[in-house]
Short mmCIF file of C-alpha atoms (C1' of nucleotides) and ligand atoms in Angstrom, two decimals:
data_model
loop_
_atom_site.label_atom_id
_atom_site.label_comp_id
_atom_site.label_asym_id
_atom_site.label_seq_id
_atom_site.Cartn_x
_atom_site.Cartn_y
_atom_site.Cartn_z
CA MET A 1 104.15 148.73 115.22
CA LYS A 2 107.27 148.23 116.67
CA PRO A 3 108.49 144.64 116.33
CA ILE A 4 110.48 144.78 119.48
CA PRO A 5 109.87 147.00 122.36
CA ASN A 6 113.01 147.45 123.77
CA GLU A 7 111.77 150.23 125.78
CA GLY A 8 108.79 151.90 126.98
CA PHE A 9 105.41 150.07 126.31
CA PRO A 10 104.62 148.41 123.01
CA ALA A 11 101.86 149.42 120.73
CA GLU A 12 98.64 147.46 121.90
CA ASP A 13 98.38 146.44 117.90
CA HIS A 14 101.84 144.92 117.62
CA ASP A 15 102.81 141.90 116.61
CA HIS A 16 103.45 139.86 119.48
CA ARG A 17 104.82 136.88 117.26
CA HIS A 18 107.75 139.31 116.47
CA CYS A 19 108.30 139.25 120.08
CA THR A 20 108.06 135.63 120.90
CA ASP A 21 110.21 134.82 118.09
CA ARG A 22 113.31 137.16 118.68
CA ALA A 23 113.12 136.17 122.48
CA LEU A 24 113.30 132.86 121.63
CA GLU A 25 116.16 133.34 118.97
CA ARG A 26 118.14 135.19 121.29
CA ALA A 27 117.76 132.77 124.18
CA ALA A 28 118.78 130.01 121.79
CA ALA A 29 122.17 132.16 120.57
CA ILE A 30 122.90 132.73 124.24
CA CYS A 31 122.72 129.69 125.72
CA LYS A 32 124.78 128.05 122.63
CA ARG A 33 127.79 130.96 122.89
CA ARG A 34 127.52 130.00 126.54
CA GLY A 35 127.56 126.13 126.70
CA ALA A 36 123.93 126.46 128.50
CA ARG A 37 121.45 123.84 127.81
CA LEU A 38 118.22 125.53 126.70
CA THR A 39 115.96 122.31 126.83
CA ASP A 40 112.73 121.81 125.30
CA LEU A 41 111.05 122.47 129.13
CA ARG A 42 112.96 125.57 129.40
CA ARG A 43 112.04 127.17 126.33
CA ARG A 44 108.58 126.12 126.23
CA VAL A 45 108.53 127.74 130.01
CA LEU A 46 110.27 131.16 128.37
CA GLU A 47 108.02 131.12 124.96
CA LEU A 48 104.81 130.80 128.00
CA VAL A 49 106.54 133.67 129.88
CA TRP A 50 106.80 135.72 126.81
CA SER A 51 103.12 134.83 125.88
CA GLY A 52 102.43 138.68 126.33
CA HIS A 53 103.89 141.36 128.07
CA LYS A 54 102.00 140.98 131.24
CA PRO A 55 103.77 138.95 133.98
CA LEU A 56 103.31 135.60 134.43
CA GLY A 57 102.97 133.55 138.18
CA ALA A 58 104.86 130.42 138.39
CA TYR A 59 101.56 128.66 139.25
CA ASP A 60 99.94 130.36 135.76
CA ILE A 61 102.73 128.58 134.13
CA LEU A 62 102.37 125.33 135.94
CA ASP A 63 98.83 125.23 134.65
CA THR A 64 99.64 125.30 131.06
CA LEU A 65 102.39 122.98 131.71
CA ARG A 66 100.31 120.39 133.31
CA ARG A 67 98.14 120.08 130.33
CA GLU A 68 100.99 119.10 127.76
CA ARG A 69 103.65 117.35 130.15
CA ARG A 70 102.52 114.23 133.04
CA GLY A 71 104.60 114.85 135.88
CA ALA A 72 104.40 119.12 135.85
CA ALA A 73 104.79 120.08 139.39
CA PRO A 74 106.17 123.49 141.28
CA PRO A 75 109.52 122.58 141.18
CA THR A 76 109.64 121.97 137.20
CA VAL A 77 108.69 125.14 136.71
CA TYR A 78 111.07 126.84 139.50
CA ARG A 79 113.57 125.36 138.18
CA ALA A 80 113.16 126.06 134.79
CA LEU A 81 112.61 129.97 135.70
CA ASP A 82 115.76 129.48 137.79
CA PHE A 83 117.88 128.70 134.90
CA LEU A 84 116.42 131.56 132.95
CA ALA A 85 116.93 134.27 135.10
CA ALA A 86 120.54 132.78 135.96
CA GLN A 87 120.61 133.37 132.01
CA GLY A 88 119.35 136.68 132.50
CA LEU A 89 116.36 135.77 130.03
CA VAL A 90 113.54 136.94 132.45
CA HIS A 91 113.16 138.51 135.19
CA ARG A 92 111.47 138.54 138.90
CA ILE A 93 108.64 141.10 139.52
CA GLU A 94 109.31 141.26 143.40
CA SER A 95 106.18 142.67 144.17
CA LEU A 96 104.05 140.51 142.19
CA ASN A 97 105.81 137.38 142.63
CA CYS A 98 105.59 136.88 138.78
CA PHE A 99 107.91 136.88 136.08
CA VAL A 100 108.57 138.63 132.45
CA GLY A 101 110.73 137.79 129.76
CA CYS A 102 114.31 140.37 129.66
CA SER A 103 113.99 142.73 126.92
CA ASP A 104 117.53 142.41 126.65
CA PRO A 105 118.88 139.48 127.75
CA GLU A 106 122.45 140.04 126.33
CA LEU A 107 123.51 142.23 128.90
CA PRO A 108 123.73 141.69 132.77
CA HIS A 109 121.68 143.52 134.68
CA SER A 110 118.76 144.32 136.95
CA GLY A 111 115.31 145.17 135.98
CA GLN A 112 114.12 148.01 136.39
CA PHE A 113 110.09 148.03 135.59
CA LEU A 114 107.11 150.15 135.21
CA ILE A 115 104.07 148.58 135.53
CA CYS A 116 100.67 149.19 134.89
CA THR A 117 98.57 149.11 137.35
CA SER A 118 95.22 149.23 134.88
CA CYS A 119 95.81 146.97 131.94
CA GLY A 120 99.20 145.00 134.00
CA SER A 121 101.41 145.49 131.03
CA VAL A 122 104.97 145.92 132.10
CA ALA A 123 107.93 147.58 130.54
CA GLU A 124 111.55 147.60 130.92
CA LEU A 125 113.68 150.49 131.47
CA ASN A 126 117.29 149.71 132.35
CA ASP A 127 118.19 153.66 132.81
CA VAL A 128 121.57 154.29 134.02
CA ARG A 129 120.56 157.27 135.20
CA ILE A 130 118.41 155.89 137.79
CA ASP A 131 121.27 153.26 138.79
CA ASP A 132 123.94 156.53 139.03
CA ALA A 133 121.21 158.20 141.51
CA ILE A 134 120.76 154.95 143.45
CA ARG A 135 124.47 154.77 143.36
CA ASP A 136 125.14 157.87 144.10
CA SER A 137 122.46 158.54 147.34
CA ALA A 138 123.94 154.92 148.69
CA ALA A 139 127.17 155.78 148.69
CA GLU A 140 126.79 158.61 150.84
CA ALA A 141 125.21 156.51 153.37
CA GLY A 142 128.53 154.39 152.89
CA PHE A 143 126.37 152.01 151.27
CA THR A 144 127.78 149.67 148.32
CA VAL A 145 125.13 148.52 145.89
CA GLY A 146 124.41 145.32 144.55
CA ARG A 147 121.28 144.07 143.24
CA ARG A 148 118.77 146.64 142.58
CA THR A 149 114.83 146.02 142.44
CA ILE A 150 113.45 148.99 141.00
CA GLU A 151 109.40 148.56 140.43
CA VAL A 152 107.35 151.30 139.64
CA ASP A 153 103.35 151.35 139.64
CA GLY A 154 101.11 153.62 137.46
CA LEU A 155 99.57 153.82 134.23
CA CYS A 156 101.08 153.34 130.81
CA PRO A 157 100.39 155.71 127.77
CA HIS A 158 97.61 153.72 126.45
CA CYS A 159 95.44 153.39 129.85
CA GLN A 160 96.24 157.09 130.48
CA GLU A 161 94.73 158.09 126.99
CA GLN A 162 91.67 155.91 127.72
CA GLY A 163 91.05 157.39 131.13
CA ARG A 164 91.09 154.01 132.51
CA GLY A 165 91.86 153.83 136.37
CA PRO A 166 93.85 151.53 138.35
CA ARG A 167 92.07 148.02 137.90
CA GLY A 168 92.14 146.00 141.15
CA ARG A 169 94.71 146.02 143.61
CA PRO A 170 98.31 144.83 143.71
CA PRO A 171 98.65 141.50 145.72
CA HIS A 172 99.32 142.05 149.54
CA ASN A 173 98.35 145.73 149.14
CA ILE A 174 99.16 146.42 152.60
CA ALA A 175 100.07 149.88 152.05
CA GLY A 176 97.76 153.06 151.35
CA GLY A 177 100.27 155.67 152.00
CA THR A 178 102.22 156.40 148.86
CA PRO A 179 101.30 159.59 146.97
CA PRO A 180 101.99 159.37 143.28
CA LEU A 181 105.12 161.41 141.71
CA SER A 182 104.08 164.73 140.29
CA PRO A 183 105.22 165.30 136.89
CA ARG A 184 108.08 167.94 137.92
CA GLY A 185 108.27 169.70 141.65
CA PRO A 186 110.45 173.03 141.87
CA ARG A 187 114.31 172.06 142.14
CA GLY A 188 115.84 172.28 145.53
CA ARG A 189 113.40 170.87 147.66
CA PRO A 190 114.76 169.43 151.19
CA PRO A 191 115.99 166.26 150.38
CA HIS A 192 113.63 163.56 151.56
CA ASN A 193 110.26 165.67 151.47
CA ILE A 194 108.03 164.32 148.45
CA ALA A 195 104.84 165.71 148.88
CA GLY A 196 103.11 167.72 151.22
CA GLY A 197 101.73 166.60 154.49
CA THR A 198 98.58 165.51 153.23
CA PRO A 199 97.30 162.20 155.51
CA PRO A 200 98.34 158.88 153.37
CA LEU A 201 95.12 157.86 151.31
CA SER A 202 94.73 161.31 149.53
CA PRO A 203 95.92 161.05 146.01
CA ARG A 204 97.21 164.54 145.79
CA GLY A 205 100.95 165.34 145.01
CA ASP A 206 101.75 168.88 144.46
CA GLY A 207 100.46 169.68 141.16
CA ASP A 208 98.70 166.28 139.52
CA GLY A 209 97.84 163.51 140.87
CA MET B 1 125.75 157.28 169.15
CA LYS B 2 122.93 158.71 166.97
CA PRO B 3 119.72 158.43 169.06
CA ILE B 4 117.89 158.61 165.38
CA PRO B 5 118.91 156.93 162.28
CA ASN B 6 116.65 158.92 159.98
CA GLU B 7 118.85 157.97 157.06
CA GLY B 8 121.90 155.77 156.60
CA PHE B 9 122.70 153.19 159.08
CA PRO B 10 122.62 154.08 162.64
CA ALA B 11 125.90 152.81 164.67
CA GLU B 12 125.87 149.07 165.71
CA ASP B 13 126.47 150.45 169.83
CA HIS B 14 123.49 152.91 169.40
CA ASP B 15 120.89 153.20 171.74
CA HIS B 16 117.72 151.34 170.16
CA ARG B 17 115.70 152.46 172.84
CA HIS B 18 115.85 155.49 171.68
CA CYS B 19 114.55 154.59 168.20
CA THR B 20 111.81 152.33 169.24
CA ASP B 21 110.56 154.89 172.09
CA ARG B 22 110.66 157.46 169.37
CA ALA B 23 108.62 155.90 166.87
CA LEU B 24 106.09 154.67 169.09
CA GLU B 25 105.46 158.30 170.51
CA ARG B 26 105.42 159.62 167.07
CA ALA B 27 102.89 156.66 165.81
CA ALA B 28 100.67 157.68 168.76
CA ALA B 29 100.85 161.25 168.17
CA ILE B 30 100.09 160.54 164.52
CA CYS B 31 97.44 158.48 164.85
CA LYS B 32 96.04 160.96 167.17
CA ARG B 33 95.83 163.88 164.94
CA ARG B 34 94.48 161.70 162.25
CA GLY B 35 91.71 160.16 164.89
CA ALA B 36 93.05 156.76 163.77
CA ARG B 37 92.75 154.07 166.35
CA LEU B 38 96.13 152.96 167.59
CA THR B 39 95.01 149.74 169.15
CA ASP B 40 97.24 147.60 172.17
CA LEU B 41 97.44 144.99 169.39
CA ARG B 42 98.49 147.62 166.85
CA ARG B 43 101.02 149.52 169.46
CA ARG B 44 102.37 146.25 170.17
CA VAL B 45 102.73 144.97 166.63
CA LEU B 46 104.62 148.26 165.97
CA GLU B 47 106.80 147.75 168.76
CA LEU B 48 107.86 144.58 167.34
CA VAL B 49 108.54 145.69 164.19
CA TRP B 50 110.80 148.36 165.83
CA SER B 51 112.95 145.54 167.68
CA GLY B 52 115.59 146.16 165.33
CA HIS B 53 116.31 147.58 162.22
CA LYS B 54 116.15 144.14 160.48
CA PRO B 55 112.93 143.45 158.68
CA LEU B 56 110.64 141.12 160.54
CA GLY B 57 108.28 138.79 158.67
CA ALA B 58 104.74 138.46 159.48
CA TYR B 59 104.88 134.91 161.26
CA ASP B 60 108.11 136.08 163.11
CA ILE B 61 105.56 138.64 164.91
CA LEU B 62 102.88 135.89 165.04
CA ASP B 63 105.28 133.79 166.89
CA THR B 64 105.84 136.31 169.68
CA LEU B 65 102.51 137.43 170.04
CA ARG B 66 101.37 134.06 170.00
CA ARG B 67 102.89 134.07 173.46
CA GLU B 68 101.29 136.84 174.86
CA ARG B 69 97.41 136.71 173.63
CA ARG B 70 95.70 133.71 173.10
CA GLY B 71 94.03 133.25 169.71
CA ALA B 72 96.91 135.40 167.58
CA ALA B 73 96.55 134.08 164.05
CA PRO B 74 97.53 135.62 160.48
CA PRO B 75 94.98 137.79 160.33
CA THR B 76 95.54 139.14 163.50
CA VAL B 77 98.94 140.26 162.07
CA TYR B 78 97.95 140.91 158.87
CA ARG B 79 95.48 143.44 159.94
CA ALA B 80 97.75 145.08 162.38
CA LEU B 81 100.29 145.44 159.72
CA ASP B 82 97.82 146.63 157.19
CA PHE B 83 96.40 149.56 159.67
CA LEU B 84 100.13 150.38 160.09
CA ALA B 85 101.13 150.65 156.62
CA ALA B 86 98.24 152.73 155.87
CA GLN B 87 99.35 155.09 158.41
CA GLY B 88 102.80 155.30 156.92
CA LEU B 89 104.78 153.94 159.91
CA VAL B 90 105.68 150.74 158.77
CA HIS B 91 106.77 149.95 155.05
CA ARG B 92 106.54 146.42 153.45
CA ILE B 93 109.91 145.16 151.87
CA GLU B 94 108.96 143.39 148.83
CA SER B 95 112.10 141.42 147.91
CA LEU B 96 112.53 139.99 151.35
CA ASN B 97 108.36 139.56 152.42
CA CYS B 98 109.21 141.70 155.62
CA PHE B 99 108.20 144.83 157.31
CA VAL B 100 110.28 147.38 158.88
CA GLY B 101 109.52 150.68 160.67
CA CYS B 102 109.15 153.88 158.77
CA SER B 103 112.17 156.21 159.75
CA ASP B 104 109.82 159.30 158.74
CA PRO B 105 105.95 158.41 159.06
CA GLU B 106 105.05 162.33 158.92
CA LEU B 107 105.56 162.39 155.17
CA PRO B 108 104.11 160.36 152.62
CA HIS B 109 106.27 158.27 150.92
CA SER B 110 107.05 154.99 149.11
CA GLY B 111 110.12 153.78 150.87
CA GLN B 112 113.46 153.08 149.40
CA PHE B 113 115.69 150.83 151.18
CA LEU B 114 119.46 150.06 151.42
CA ILE B 115 119.39 145.88 152.38
CA CYS B 116 122.86 144.60 153.97
CA THR B 117 122.84 141.11 152.91
CA SER B 118 125.56 140.61 155.42
CA CYS B 119 124.08 141.64 158.37
CA GLY B 120 120.50 141.93 157.23
CA SER B 121 120.23 145.48 158.31
CA VAL B 122 118.22 148.11 156.46
CA ALA B 123 118.08 152.03 155.69
CA GLU B 124 115.64 154.08 154.41
CA LEU B 125 116.62 156.73 152.14
CA ASN B 126 113.96 158.58 150.55
CA ASP B 127 115.91 160.54 148.17
CA VAL B 128 113.94 162.94 145.94
CA ARG B 129 116.95 162.64 143.59
CA ILE B 130 116.27 158.86 142.82
CA ASP B 131 112.58 160.03 142.72
CA ASP B 132 113.28 162.60 139.90
CA ALA B 133 115.47 160.07 138.00
CA ILE B 134 112.45 157.45 137.88
CA ARG B 135 109.83 159.77 137.12
CA ASP B 136 112.24 161.52 134.32
CA SER B 137 112.69 157.99 132.87
CA ALA B 138 109.07 156.93 133.10
CA ALA B 139 108.24 160.42 131.61
CA GLU B 140 110.05 159.23 128.56
CA ALA B 141 108.27 156.09 128.22
CA GLY B 142 104.72 158.13 128.64
CA PHE B 143 104.08 156.50 132.06
CA THR B 144 102.84 158.15 135.33
CA VAL B 145 104.36 157.06 138.18
CA GLY B 146 102.65 156.09 141.26
CA ARG B 147 104.13 153.64 143.81
CA ARG B 148 107.63 153.15 143.86
CA THR B 149 109.38 150.00 144.77
CA ILE B 150 113.01 150.44 145.30
CA GLU B 151 115.08 148.20 147.14
CA VAL B 152 119.20 147.84 147.07
CA ASP B 153 120.79 144.62 148.29
CA GLY B 154 124.41 145.76 148.96
CA LEU B 155 126.97 145.61 151.95
CA CYS B 156 126.29 148.52 154.77
CA PRO B 157 129.23 150.51 155.68
CA HIS B 158 130.26 148.23 158.90
CA CYS B 159 129.91 145.13 157.00
CA GLN B 160 132.83 146.66 154.47
CA GLU B 161 135.14 147.78 157.22
CA GLN B 162 134.94 144.36 158.47
CA GLY B 163 135.00 142.42 155.62
CA ARG B 164 132.45 140.55 155.57
CA GLY B 165 130.71 138.94 152.55
CA PRO B 166 127.11 138.24 151.71
CA ARG B 167 125.60 135.78 154.35
CA GLY B 168 123.15 133.62 153.14
CA ARG B 169 121.06 134.01 149.98
CA PRO B 170 117.90 136.15 149.45
CA PRO B 171 114.37 134.15 149.52
CA HIS B 172 113.77 133.27 146.17
CA ASN B 173 117.07 133.70 144.86
CA ILE B 174 115.82 133.09 141.06
CA ALA B 175 118.84 135.43 139.29
CA GLY B 176 122.34 135.02 139.60
CA GLY B 177 122.93 137.42 136.61
CA THR B 178 123.01 140.80 138.64
CA PRO B 179 126.38 142.78 138.00
CA PRO B 180 126.90 145.30 140.92
CA LEU B 181 127.04 149.08 140.55
CA SER B 182 130.67 150.18 139.87
CA PRO B 183 131.20 153.24 141.84
CA ARG B 184 131.55 155.48 138.85
CA GLY B 185 131.52 154.69 135.31
CA PRO B 186 132.89 157.25 133.17
CA ARG B 187 129.28 160.00 132.06
CA GLY B 188 128.36 159.54 128.54
CA ARG B 189 127.39 155.98 128.20
CA PRO B 190 125.12 155.02 125.74
CA PRO B 191 121.20 154.37 127.58
CA HIS B 192 120.40 150.91 128.68
CA ASN B 193 123.98 149.63 128.81
CA ILE B 194 125.11 148.73 132.62
CA ALA B 195 128.28 146.90 132.36
CA GLY B 196 130.17 145.38 129.07
CA GLY B 197 128.96 141.77 127.64
CA THR B 198 130.60 139.85 130.34
CA PRO B 199 128.62 136.58 131.03
CA PRO B 200 125.83 136.56 133.95
CA LEU B 201 127.66 134.77 136.78
CA SER B 202 130.73 136.90 136.60
CA PRO B 203 130.56 139.31 139.30
CA ARG B 204 132.96 141.79 137.16
CA GLY B 205 131.55 145.49 136.82
CA ASP B 206 133.61 147.86 134.85
CA GLY B 207 135.80 148.70 137.38
CA ASP B 208 134.67 147.15 141.04
CA GLY B 209 132.90 144.29 142.07
"C1'" DC C 1 71.13 151.67 176.07
"C1'" DT C 2 70.63 151.58 171.13
"C1'" DT C 3 73.23 151.65 167.01
"C1'" DG C 4 76.68 151.71 163.65
"C1'" DA C 5 81.34 151.40 162.77
"C1'" DT C 6 85.36 149.39 163.86
"C1'" DA C 7 88.35 145.61 165.61
"C1'" DC C 8 89.56 141.28 166.92
"C1'" DG C 9 88.91 135.96 167.23
"C1'" DA C 10 88.75 131.84 165.21
"C1'" DT C 11 89.06 128.78 161.24
"C1'" DA C 12 89.79 127.42 157.10
"C1'" DT C 13 92.24 127.64 152.51
"C1'" DA C 14 94.55 130.37 148.64
"C1'" DA C 15 99.02 131.12 146.67
"C1'" DC C 16 103.97 130.85 146.45
"C1'" DA C 17 108.27 128.40 147.36
"C1'" DT C 18 111.59 124.91 148.66
"C1'" DA C 19 113.61 120.15 150.13
"C1'" DA C 20 114.87 115.89 149.48
"C1'" DC C 21 115.34 112.03 146.97
"C1'" DA C 22 114.84 108.99 142.71
"C1'" DT C 23 114.80 108.71 137.53
"C1'" DA C 24 116.25 109.51 133.26
"C1'" DA C 25 119.01 112.04 129.94
"C1'" DT C 26 123.06 114.00 128.27
"C1'" DT C 27 128.06 114.75 127.64
"C1'" DG C 28 132.66 113.27 127.12
"C1'" DG C 29 136.04 109.97 127.50
"C1'" DA C 30 137.70 104.93 127.76
"C1'" DT D 1 130.05 101.14 122.10
"C1'" DC D 2 129.90 101.36 126.57
"C1'" DC D 3 130.79 103.38 131.00
"C1'" DA D 4 131.13 107.07 134.53
"C1'" DA D 5 129.94 112.04 135.73
"C1'" DT D 6 127.33 115.26 135.24
"C1'" DT D 7 123.15 117.53 134.77
"C1'" DA D 8 118.04 117.79 134.05
"C1'" DT D 9 113.84 116.39 135.27
"C1'" DG D 10 110.03 113.21 137.75
"C1'" DT D 11 108.39 112.75 142.20
"C1'" DT D 12 106.65 113.27 146.99
"C1'" DA D 13 106.29 115.98 150.61
"C1'" DT D 14 106.20 120.24 153.35
"C1'" DG D 15 107.52 124.78 154.62
"C1'" DT D 16 106.24 129.47 153.85
"C1'" DT D 17 103.57 133.78 153.02
"C1'" DA D 18 98.80 135.59 152.82
"C1'" DT D 19 93.86 136.12 151.92
"C1'" DA D 20 88.77 134.81 152.53
"C1'" DT D 21 84.70 134.32 155.42
"C1'" DC D 22 82.12 134.97 159.18
"C1'" DG D 23 81.35 135.72 164.36
"C1'" DT D 24 81.98 138.23 168.64
"C1'" DA D 25 84.29 142.01 170.88
"C1'" DT D 26 84.48 147.09 171.73
"C1'" DC D 27 83.90 151.70 170.93
"C1'" DA D 28 81.70 155.88 169.84
"C1'" DA D 29 78.09 158.82 169.04
"C1'" DG D 30 73.47 160.08 169.60
ZN1 ZN E 301 104.80 141.94 122.22
ZN1 ZN E 302 116.09 142.72 131.65
ZN1 ZN E 303 117.99 151.26 166.50
ZN1 ZN E 304 109.17 155.40 155.10
#
DNA sequence: CTTGATACGATATAACATAACATAATTGGA
DNA sequence: TCCAATTATGTTATGTTATATCGTATCAAG
């Protein structure tokens, strides 16, 4: 029972109140230190974002908020999320149009996310090796790197154990053509080539799906 | 004057008709080989997506299409884009809600994109080192990788030369807190730590902004 | 020419996000 | 304490992106 899943997926039976409580405490400390105003509304929105490890849409938050405050409207939520994101307390998941709590808000960073397509839970990585690979590759194209959007779909450990497959499509599932990454291919393949020449809808990589 | 910018940003004065022509030829060949029907509509949408190296929104495409066909409507465009993406001929850029032509449609792959925040142009990387880093990092969390969304904001070589800064915000620019990647930090930093403890809105990395 | 499958037309609505301006709460100083 | 500036929130309206549904047309095969 890991209380604070800073990296990786939390155990299914973990005590999630610890996650929420700690997130709120850290947020309060961070805002106080910076002179930023963590108002009741913003605090409540952060708490809702932290109601699980699955990302929440702005309108999901709004639905709850409407039951608690008269006059809650889309700007209410978006402004709060704006503040929280500016403080590094939440991240937006672009591929889902959703928001998750940041697992390490003390450090400024773009997020790197693992998104389980079976249970919907999300883990944050922030692995410097990924940033390094991106920076190096971008540098070869003469590109100076700013914000990174790194969102990886797949299966979390729990869902793999239970042999669960993907449940429901991601939004705007325009695109069938992406093969999964194989566990480890032989080094020295030509750059750019990821898998064989199989047609897009086949789930086959070069050894594992 | 590189005719086919398979990787990196094309020269500003390149003959873009070559890009478009080649994309359409390859698309025709691919679809023919697969028995997929590249209809006039789909071909035209692909051509519009390839009207530049900047991503195009579905409703941008629709605007043009409406002038050419009676009865064009959102589903017209989305269905065509759906088909093109399933065939690997276009990619969706999640962080922009836009679409770009794929620079290498013969190979199934998730895209990796460099997005210039100054001129708006996009280059596709597909660097196996990035996929490797992601797979390795994900494996440590017990995660099996499927589709990757890799979108990197920054400045392309042309805009760096001209000292242009970012022009306009990306959509839903919720988030101020992402520091740029420095050109190369010392190896051996603790995992997860990307930059110092500076507050989110500061543009400072550890050596370069 | 029929049949089954695929593609497209047409209408409606869902889902996500922001603009603009009014009012309220907070803060810091007179 | 009171005022003025600033920041936060309320309120209404609208913009933008994406999908559902159902009918019609086109196509390929037998
Ligand atoms: Zn938890
Ligand atoms: Zn984070
Ligand atoms: Zn071109
Ligand atoms: Zn591509």
